[in-house]
Amino acid sequence: LSVETPLGETFITSTVYKSCLIQVGTITLPVDLISLKILAFDVILGIDWLTTHHAKIDCFRKVVSFHIPKQPIVRIQATKLLKSITVISSHKAIRLLK
């Protein structure tokens, strides 16, 4: 799999983690994750994923809201720059323990 960034960098990977779950506020949503060697980001959620989960982005207010049918609206607001949280997959954790 070849992934190109908006800056023109190309990353090649064969590692895809299908059917993962991500916690967004009070809801848990499915996501397929592609492993890339980009140190600046833990996870990048693309426009297709955001559209699938009815996300609306208000850049001025720094708010992302999820308007999923038949569920309460969930709003995530950035208040300040947060330190990165290191997360590893259970697959990688098992591999590291061996």
mmCIF file of C-alpha atoms in Angstrom:
data_model
loop_
_atom_site.group_PDB
_atom_site.id
_atom_site.type_symbol
_atom_site.label_atom_id
_atom_site.label_comp_id
_atom_site.label_asym_id
_atom_site.label_seq_id
_atom_site.Cartn_x
_atom_site.Cartn_y
_atom_site.Cartn_z
ATOM 1 C CA LEU A 1 0.000 0.000 0.000
ATOM 2 C CA SER A 2 1.372 3.402 -0.984
ATOM 3 C CA VAL A 3 0.156 6.522 0.857
ATOM 4 C CA GLU A 4 1.057 10.042 -0.254
ATOM 5 C CA THR A 5 0.858 12.991 2.143
ATOM 6 C CA PRO A 6 -0.271 16.493 1.156
ATOM 7 C CA LEU A 7 3.418 17.488 1.309
ATOM 8 C CA GLY A 8 4.247 14.964 -1.410
ATOM 9 C CA GLU A 9 5.952 12.392 0.834
ATOM 10 C CA THR A 10 5.201 8.784 -0.047
ATOM 11 C CA PHE A 11 5.011 6.041 2.556
ATOM 12 C CA ILE A 12 4.891 2.348 1.689
ATOM 13 C CA THR A 13 3.344 -0.059 4.167
ATOM 14 C CA SER A 14 1.769 -3.485 4.272
ATOM 15 C CA THR A 15 0.444 -3.141 7.818
ATOM 16 C CA VAL A 16 -3.271 -2.451 8.184
ATOM 17 C CA TYR A 17 -5.192 -2.955 11.428
ATOM 18 C CA LYS A 18 -8.805 -3.688 10.459
ATOM 19 C CA SER A 19 -11.862 -3.140 12.644
ATOM 20 C CA CYS A 20 -10.151 -1.261 15.478
ATOM 21 C CA LEU A 21 -12.191 0.820 17.912
ATOM 22 C CA ILE A 22 -11.500 4.443 18.781
ATOM 23 C CA GLN A 23 -13.041 6.330 21.698
ATOM 24 C CA VAL A 24 -14.320 9.777 20.699
ATOM 25 C CA GLY A 25 -15.763 11.559 23.706
ATOM 26 C CA THR A 26 -18.516 9.269 24.972
ATOM 27 C CA ILE A 27 -18.837 7.115 21.855
ATOM 28 C CA THR A 28 -16.783 4.265 20.430
ATOM 29 C CA LEU A 29 -16.399 4.132 16.653
ATOM 30 C CA PRO A 30 -14.850 1.580 14.274
ATOM 31 C CA VAL A 31 -11.766 2.507 12.278
ATOM 32 C CA ASP A 32 -9.262 0.748 10.004
ATOM 33 C CA LEU A 33 -5.751 1.973 10.803
ATOM 34 C CA ILE A 34 -2.829 2.030 8.373
ATOM 35 C CA SER A 35 0.598 1.931 10.012
ATOM 36 C CA LEU A 36 2.862 4.732 8.758
ATOM 37 C CA LYS A 37 6.217 5.952 10.035
ATOM 38 C CA ILE A 38 5.060 9.486 10.782
ATOM 39 C CA LEU A 39 6.311 10.489 14.210
ATOM 40 C CA ALA A 40 4.372 13.756 14.455
ATOM 41 C CA PHE A 41 0.937 12.072 14.617
ATOM 42 C CA ASP A 42 -0.521 9.175 16.588
ATOM 43 C CA VAL A 43 -3.624 8.765 14.389
ATOM 44 C CA ILE A 44 -4.895 10.604 11.337
ATOM 45 C CA LEU A 45 -8.640 10.339 10.745
ATOM 46 C CA GLY A 46 -9.338 11.068 7.099
ATOM 47 C CA ILE A 47 -12.202 12.942 5.495
ATOM 48 C CA ASP A 48 -13.893 9.691 4.404
ATOM 49 C CA TRP A 49 -13.907 8.389 8.006
ATOM 50 C CA LEU A 50 -15.184 11.728 9.330
ATOM 51 C CA THR A 51 -17.944 11.778 6.693
ATOM 52 C CA THR A 52 -18.972 8.196 7.473
ATOM 53 C CA HIS A 53 -19.390 9.147 11.137
ATOM 54 C CA HIS A 54 -21.302 12.383 10.415
ATOM 55 C CA ALA A 55 -18.570 14.675 11.749
ATOM 56 C CA LYS A 56 -18.827 18.431 11.395
ATOM 57 C CA ILE A 57 -15.703 20.550 11.846
ATOM 58 C CA ASP A 58 -15.871 24.132 13.111
ATOM 59 C CA CYS A 59 -12.323 25.401 12.606
ATOM 60 C CA PHE A 60 -12.986 28.836 14.127
ATOM 61 C CA ARG A 61 -14.241 27.373 17.422
ATOM 62 C CA LYS A 62 -11.892 24.357 17.230
ATOM 63 C CA VAL A 63 -14.803 21.949 17.651
ATOM 64 C CA VAL A 64 -15.527 18.616 15.997
ATOM 65 C CA SER A 65 -19.069 17.364 16.510
ATOM 66 C CA PHE A 66 -20.477 13.963 15.606
ATOM 67 C CA HIS A 67 -24.147 13.963 14.539
ATOM 68 C CA ILE A 68 -24.718 10.207 14.329
ATOM 69 C CA PRO A 69 -28.385 9.361 13.674
ATOM 70 C CA LYS A 70 -30.351 8.188 16.740
ATOM 71 C CA GLN A 71 -27.500 9.130 19.110
ATOM 72 C CA PRO A 72 -26.853 12.274 21.141
ATOM 73 C CA ILE A 73 -24.520 14.784 19.493
ATOM 74 C CA VAL A 74 -20.955 14.435 20.751
ATOM 75 C CA ARG A 75 -18.729 17.534 20.681
ATOM 76 C CA ILE A 76 -14.968 17.563 21.094
ATOM 77 C CA GLN A 77 -13.402 20.976 21.689
ATOM 78 C CA ALA A 78 -9.687 21.700 21.710
ATOM 79 C CA THR A 79 -8.834 23.907 24.665
ATOM 80 C CA LYS A 80 -5.057 23.777 24.390
ATOM 81 C CA LEU A 81 -2.333 21.781 22.711
ATOM 82 C CA LEU A 82 -2.175 18.419 24.442
ATOM 83 C CA LYS A 83 0.940 16.338 24.875
ATOM 84 C CA SER A 84 0.999 13.309 22.636
ATOM 85 C CA ILE A 85 -0.176 10.066 24.198
ATOM 86 C CA THR A 86 1.753 6.955 23.239
ATOM 87 C CA VAL A 87 -0.555 4.112 22.247
ATOM 88 C CA ILE A 88 0.481 0.778 20.820
ATOM 89 C CA SER A 89 -1.719 -1.917 19.402
ATOM 90 C CA SER A 90 -2.252 -5.198 21.215
ATOM 91 C CA HIS A 91 -0.635 -6.910 18.202
ATOM 92 C CA LYS A 92 2.526 -4.809 18.593
ATOM 93 C CA ALA A 93 2.514 -5.254 22.381
ATOM 94 C CA ILE A 94 2.408 -9.042 22.023
ATOM 95 C CA ARG A 95 5.224 -8.899 19.453
ATOM 96 C CA LEU A 96 7.339 -6.740 21.789
ATOM 97 C CA LEU A 97 6.778 -9.118 24.702
ATOM 98 C CA LYS A 98 8.167 -12.106 22.763
#
